[in-house]
């Protein structure tokens, strides 16, 4: 503020004294050149003074508080009957070079051109707040300008002198693109604020207002609130004085100051769901698919309109979280219109997305067990915006995209209705030993449900023996894989059955007899090591997929094929009972197993009236073998030779007579054979003995009867030698 000294004078001489005093003060140094001096003149016009008396001054009548200007340096005012005059004095130095001084008629003191040198700009906004993309925010703040006093004028006065530009910047120094820029936020009063060196510092503006509007850019661009102080575009300094404005050392950054804004929140995506449909997908080929996507956002997220806003990707993955290599990836499935779908509210549905995708292979191969959909911001959205993702399925961390994967069933399908096994090769299969079995197998497919199934290690065919025709009982001698590698790799072709020819495998029946394994069963299923994770099934449902066949017609133990025998009658007195001695050889099939054990055989001797032994007469002996003879060892492939079989005594002279015309020998398996074995009695293609010695084959035995001659005269009988069967 200017300093003014006032003196109240009653006469004009006092005014002269005041002027002399001002001159004397400057001479003796008690008044500085920058200070001003004023003198007051008091003139009374009335002896009766009241509170609001008028004044008479130099022949003029003045109302209370009325002022008049005598000259540019003197102004007088009436106050309650007294006139006081203020006289402005000028600094001893004008503040500029002599050649720059400007004399203004209506001004008391000489004037200098205006100069403003700004040293620093201080944006005093310190509040932080949260705001969302697309929103607006009213900001109030104060401003402090620091000037270089040595270079700046004593005063800068006028109208429309200053302007303050405000904007939002991504950079701390205000560089780069400017968002929500307002060229001048000063009102008329702010733009005309006077600078006065005597009252500096400070030089401040308070309660300035700026409205930040989120137009263009994204949260990454709205980080700092910046202001730039400057000279107005059309300044009007007092008396049209020249007006110089610049930053100290011409460093424009002195005019700019930026402060951090609060936290900017863009769109926040929280969850993703999708469905996909494909008609008749085929392994190894792309198929048209239709995809519906539903994205859920945070309720505080603003709505969004624009172009190229979204990206939806589609791919296959080996992992449930979509990590690792991406199979048959389509980075962007959306059309331009779909990518520009506006967001309204908390959900963003994008429906009917169409793409050509190799979905038929997903779920079929190890590197792609899941179909994955990825949602993200578009690569070049217009306008740009910020989207953060906090996806609970992926741990809630901030991510660049959301991925949701769902397991996909392989579209390659092998659906079967029937198994048809066919045993081929050399038979029979012999119990209690290792055997090689050869077979073919047809797996009949459901042509409406099955597709092409290509790959490696696709099939597993197992086999086992069972006591039940449906294979539901205990599995005996199970083998899980009897296919060779070539057969395992066999492709299933469209509209064809799966046919395996020339299956060759070994089975071990050691310790087993045919009655233990009445059925041989085959089970077809998907190989666990299949290179293609195809769908294996049956229609109608059969779990497990098993087919059994009667194995008794293939399984054999000992195949008895014939018998030859002879008898010897010892010397005796006619009519006395005597035992017969029988030597026997039983023919077996060369493939027959060997026997070694106890109670293996049983032999009966009887007489009959007919050759097939059906009309059995007495005497009849059910078991003529001793325990030792019952345990005679049978070599594999035979024959079985038992000599010295003794019958109980009988009347030999009656043989061949009347009802005892035939002497018969019946051979069968021992009822308590240990170990047990399978005995079969079947006609041999060749015979050991005479073709006249017919053998009768029954289910569980074989019988051979020989005609005896009825003697006319009793005599001592001698049986023929049976050296042929001697052991």
XYZ file of C-alpha atoms in Angstrom, residues 386-706:
321
model
C -9.687 -48.264 -19.242
C -10.938 -51.691 -18.250
C -9.630 -53.643 -15.288
C -10.451 -57.269 -14.610
C -10.827 -58.816 -11.183
C -11.813 -62.378 -12.007
C -12.585 -64.607 -9.030
C -12.093 -67.778 -11.124
C -8.488 -66.691 -11.720
C -7.677 -65.722 -8.134
C -9.143 -62.193 -8.154
C -5.880 -60.626 -9.364
C -5.937 -57.793 -11.911
C -5.606 -59.302 -15.378
C -5.593 -58.210 -19.003
C -8.382 -60.617 -19.936
C -10.897 -63.083 -18.517
C -10.686 -66.731 -19.578
C -13.308 -69.370 -18.839
C -12.654 -72.946 -19.984
C -15.145 -75.797 -20.005
C -14.416 -79.492 -20.628
C -15.500 -80.666 -24.061
C -16.579 -84.187 -24.908
C -14.799 -85.513 -27.952
C -17.005 -85.447 -31.050
C -15.358 -88.622 -32.378
C -17.678 -91.428 -31.282
C -17.486 -95.199 -31.440
C -20.930 -96.515 -30.462
C -21.389 -100.291 -30.681
C -24.402 -102.584 -30.461
C -22.994 -106.128 -30.584
C -19.758 -108.112 -30.270
C -19.398 -111.185 -32.493
C -16.364 -113.342 -31.537
C -15.438 -116.326 -33.710
C -12.820 -118.847 -32.557
C -10.767 -120.231 -35.429
C -7.501 -122.141 -35.817
C -6.457 -125.520 -34.387
C -8.777 -126.941 -31.744
C -9.446 -128.337 -29.223
C -8.043 -126.324 -26.331
C -6.694 -128.688 -23.722
C -7.199 -128.181 -20.024
C -4.329 -127.996 -17.541
C -1.860 -126.632 -20.074
C -0.975 -123.489 -22.039
C -2.825 -123.146 -25.331
C -2.787 -120.794 -28.305
C -6.168 -119.507 -29.435
C -6.864 -117.861 -32.766
C -10.001 -115.875 -33.453
C -11.735 -113.101 -35.392
C -14.009 -110.476 -33.862
C -16.574 -108.102 -35.368
C -17.735 -105.112 -33.302
C -21.034 -104.022 -34.860
C -21.422 -100.216 -34.797
C -24.505 -98.042 -34.466
C -24.196 -96.301 -37.833
C -26.390 -93.355 -36.781
C -24.271 -92.492 -33.738
C -20.719 -93.452 -34.723
C -18.223 -91.232 -36.535
C -14.757 -91.676 -37.950
C -12.303 -92.520 -35.146
C -8.675 -92.234 -36.292
C -5.564 -92.453 -34.161
C -3.147 -94.742 -32.388
C -3.609 -97.215 -29.514
C -7.379 -96.795 -29.838
C -8.741 -100.159 -28.712
C -8.376 -102.619 -25.884
C -9.739 -106.158 -26.238
C -9.558 -108.306 -23.132
C -10.482 -111.931 -22.541
C -11.314 -114.091 -19.529
C -13.104 -117.307 -18.602
C -16.300 -117.310 -16.616
C -18.855 -119.655 -15.113
C -21.767 -117.526 -16.378
C -22.855 -116.930 -19.970
C -23.118 -113.146 -19.352
C -19.603 -112.918 -17.883
C -20.862 -111.466 -14.577
C -19.129 -114.020 -12.371
C -15.540 -114.208 -11.172
C -13.112 -113.607 -14.005
C -10.665 -116.468 -14.503
C -7.308 -116.096 -16.256
C -8.142 -112.542 -17.346
C -5.988 -110.823 -19.962
C -6.621 -107.112 -20.529
C -5.132 -106.801 -24.030
C -4.922 -109.483 -26.718
C -4.686 -107.133 -29.728
C -1.331 -106.570 -31.368
C -0.113 -102.950 -31.943
C -1.358 -102.924 -35.532
C -4.847 -103.979 -34.445
C -4.862 -101.401 -31.625
C -4.151 -98.647 -34.188
C -6.956 -99.703 -36.529
C -9.174 -96.745 -37.554
C -12.944 -96.943 -37.338
C -14.352 -95.763 -40.650
C -17.689 -94.050 -41.199
C -20.655 -96.432 -41.641
C -18.455 -99.498 -41.113
C -18.037 -102.098 -38.379
C -14.808 -102.523 -36.462
C -13.351 -105.834 -37.665
C -10.337 -107.590 -36.141
C -9.028 -110.610 -38.050
C -6.233 -112.959 -37.043
C -6.250 -112.293 -33.302
C -3.729 -114.702 -31.801
C -3.204 -115.078 -28.055
C -2.111 -117.611 -25.460
C -4.176 -118.729 -22.502
C -2.950 -120.704 -19.513
C -5.307 -123.407 -18.226
C -2.731 -124.944 -15.933
C -4.528 -126.261 -12.854
C -7.921 -125.776 -14.499
C -10.363 -128.238 -16.000
C -12.964 -127.485 -18.616
C -15.778 -127.408 -16.070
C -13.993 -124.476 -14.401
C -14.123 -122.450 -17.625
C -17.428 -123.182 -19.370
C -17.468 -119.775 -21.083
C -14.798 -117.678 -22.722
C -15.623 -113.964 -22.749
C -14.321 -110.942 -24.657
C -14.541 -107.316 -23.533
C -13.983 -104.393 -25.919
C -13.288 -100.949 -24.503
C -11.401 -97.735 -25.120
C -7.632 -97.933 -24.691
C -6.478 -95.690 -21.832
C -3.440 -94.725 -23.935
C -5.516 -93.759 -26.984
C -4.043 -90.819 -28.876
C -7.626 -89.644 -29.466
C -9.890 -89.060 -26.472
C -12.946 -90.256 -28.377
C -16.322 -91.245 -26.917
C -16.720 -95.011 -26.488
C -20.200 -96.329 -25.832
C -22.875 -98.897 -26.569
C -26.468 -98.680 -27.723
C -28.340 -100.116 -25.948
C -26.153 -99.519 -22.914
C -23.931 -102.461 -22.017
C -21.473 -101.910 -19.216
C -19.137 -103.648 -19.539
C -19.306 -104.373 -23.278
C -18.818 -108.154 -23.030
C -19.776 -111.125 -25.170
C -19.269 -114.742 -24.016
C -19.414 -117.974 -25.992
C -19.752 -121.604 -24.878
C -16.225 -122.894 -24.357
C -17.111 -126.478 -23.531
C -17.155 -127.466 -27.196
C -13.614 -126.164 -27.560
C -12.135 -127.233 -24.223
C -11.029 -130.842 -23.855
C -9.266 -132.940 -21.229
C -8.845 -136.633 -22.116
C -10.618 -137.758 -25.273
C -11.173 -141.498 -25.054
C -11.612 -142.874 -28.560
C -11.619 -146.649 -28.260
C -10.708 -149.779 -26.301
C -9.329 -153.188 -27.056
C -9.133 -155.920 -24.468
C -8.865 -159.644 -24.034
C -9.529 -162.028 -21.234
C -7.848 -165.104 -19.840
C -9.583 -167.928 -17.945
C -7.256 -169.773 -15.574
C -7.141 -173.599 -15.312
C -10.002 -174.801 -13.196
C -12.391 -177.687 -12.608
C -15.446 -177.269 -14.826
C -18.325 -175.714 -12.986
C -16.124 -174.063 -10.370
C -16.237 -170.262 -10.212
C -12.984 -168.669 -11.395
C -11.903 -164.998 -11.870
C -11.189 -163.684 -15.326
C -7.939 -161.832 -16.029
C -8.365 -158.892 -18.407
C -5.723 -156.800 -20.101
C -7.007 -153.544 -21.703
C -5.652 -150.732 -23.866
C -7.726 -147.511 -24.077
C -7.068 -145.328 -27.091
C -7.012 -141.515 -26.512
C -6.817 -138.591 -28.926
C -3.168 -137.569 -29.422
C -4.011 -134.039 -28.196
C -5.256 -135.374 -24.853
C -3.635 -134.294 -21.635
C -1.733 -136.672 -19.415
C -3.067 -137.911 -16.078
C -1.403 -138.730 -12.817
C -3.362 -139.147 -9.615
C -5.776 -141.324 -7.674
C -9.142 -142.848 -8.557
C -8.794 -141.745 -12.155
C -10.695 -144.581 -13.854
C -13.497 -147.059 -13.366
C -14.046 -150.335 -15.304
C -17.084 -152.608 -15.251
C -17.324 -156.199 -16.566
C -20.703 -157.766 -17.302
C -22.511 -160.144 -19.628
C -25.251 -159.140 -22.065
C -27.596 -160.725 -24.507
C -26.876 -158.146 -27.214
C -23.722 -156.774 -28.785
C -24.131 -153.156 -27.599
C -24.458 -154.266 -23.977
C -27.787 -152.580 -23.522
C -29.446 -155.786 -22.187
C -27.191 -156.240 -19.226
C -27.347 -159.588 -17.412
C -25.687 -161.069 -14.373
C -23.012 -161.500 -13.389
C -22.150 -157.781 -13.518
C -19.187 -156.208 -11.713
C -19.237 -152.366 -11.440
C -15.598 -151.798 -10.540
C -12.948 -154.377 -11.224
C -9.912 -152.045 -10.954
C -7.739 -152.060 -7.902
C -6.697 -148.667 -6.386
C -3.327 -149.088 -8.029
C -4.885 -149.725 -11.429
C -7.215 -146.736 -10.909
C -4.061 -144.585 -10.498
C -2.327 -145.820 -13.638
C -0.472 -142.902 -15.238
C -1.768 -141.773 -18.610
C 0.920 -140.225 -20.801
C -0.156 -137.192 -22.829
C -1.647 -138.476 -26.071
C -2.033 -142.029 -24.613
C -2.675 -144.879 -24.847
C -3.773 -145.990 -21.375
C -2.722 -149.612 -20.761
C -4.003 -151.524 -17.718
C -2.985 -155.194 -17.389
C -3.909 -157.888 -14.914
C -7.403 -156.748 -14.188
C -9.054 -159.459 -12.064
C -12.821 -159.955 -11.969
C -14.632 -161.643 -9.120
C -15.131 -165.415 -9.674
C -17.813 -166.528 -12.132
C -18.895 -169.786 -13.897
C -16.793 -169.545 -17.036
C -18.684 -172.363 -18.789
C -21.817 -170.225 -18.892
C -20.175 -167.552 -21.057
C -21.640 -167.456 -24.561
C -24.688 -169.428 -23.564
C -28.305 -168.238 -23.517
C -28.561 -164.675 -22.102
C -24.804 -164.535 -21.499
C -23.855 -164.531 -25.167
C -21.598 -161.450 -24.896
C -18.879 -160.542 -22.439
C -18.667 -156.726 -22.143
C -16.125 -154.266 -20.727
C -17.229 -150.688 -19.917
C -14.629 -147.959 -19.226
C -15.376 -144.570 -17.656
C -13.853 -141.788 -15.604
C -13.472 -142.435 -11.890
C -16.280 -140.769 -9.905
C -13.810 -139.299 -7.411
C -10.840 -138.706 -9.675
C -8.093 -136.700 -8.031
C -7.208 -134.432 -9.678
C -10.440 -133.918 -11.478
C -10.287 -133.874 -15.260
C -12.577 -133.680 -18.244
C -13.342 -136.983 -19.941
C -14.928 -137.243 -23.360
C -15.789 -140.426 -25.190
C -15.673 -140.005 -28.941
C -15.264 -142.359 -31.900
C -11.696 -142.347 -33.201
C -10.966 -142.058 -36.873
C -8.602 -145.042 -36.529
C -8.773 -148.103 -34.289
C -6.066 -149.999 -32.523
C -7.800 -153.388 -32.635
C -9.892 -155.276 -35.115
C -12.567 -153.497 -37.040
C -14.967 -156.236 -35.937
C -14.654 -155.173 -32.317
C -17.271 -152.470 -32.328
C -17.158 -149.905 -29.532
C -20.306 -148.275 -28.231
C -19.770 -144.638 -27.177
C -21.982 -143.186 -24.508
C -21.873 -139.747 -22.979
C -19.753 -140.794 -20.026
C -18.307 -144.162 -21.029
C -17.389 -146.513 -23.815
C -18.410 -150.199 -24.042
C -17.017 -153.016 -26.055
C -18.751 -156.426 -26.045
C -17.357 -159.638 -27.487
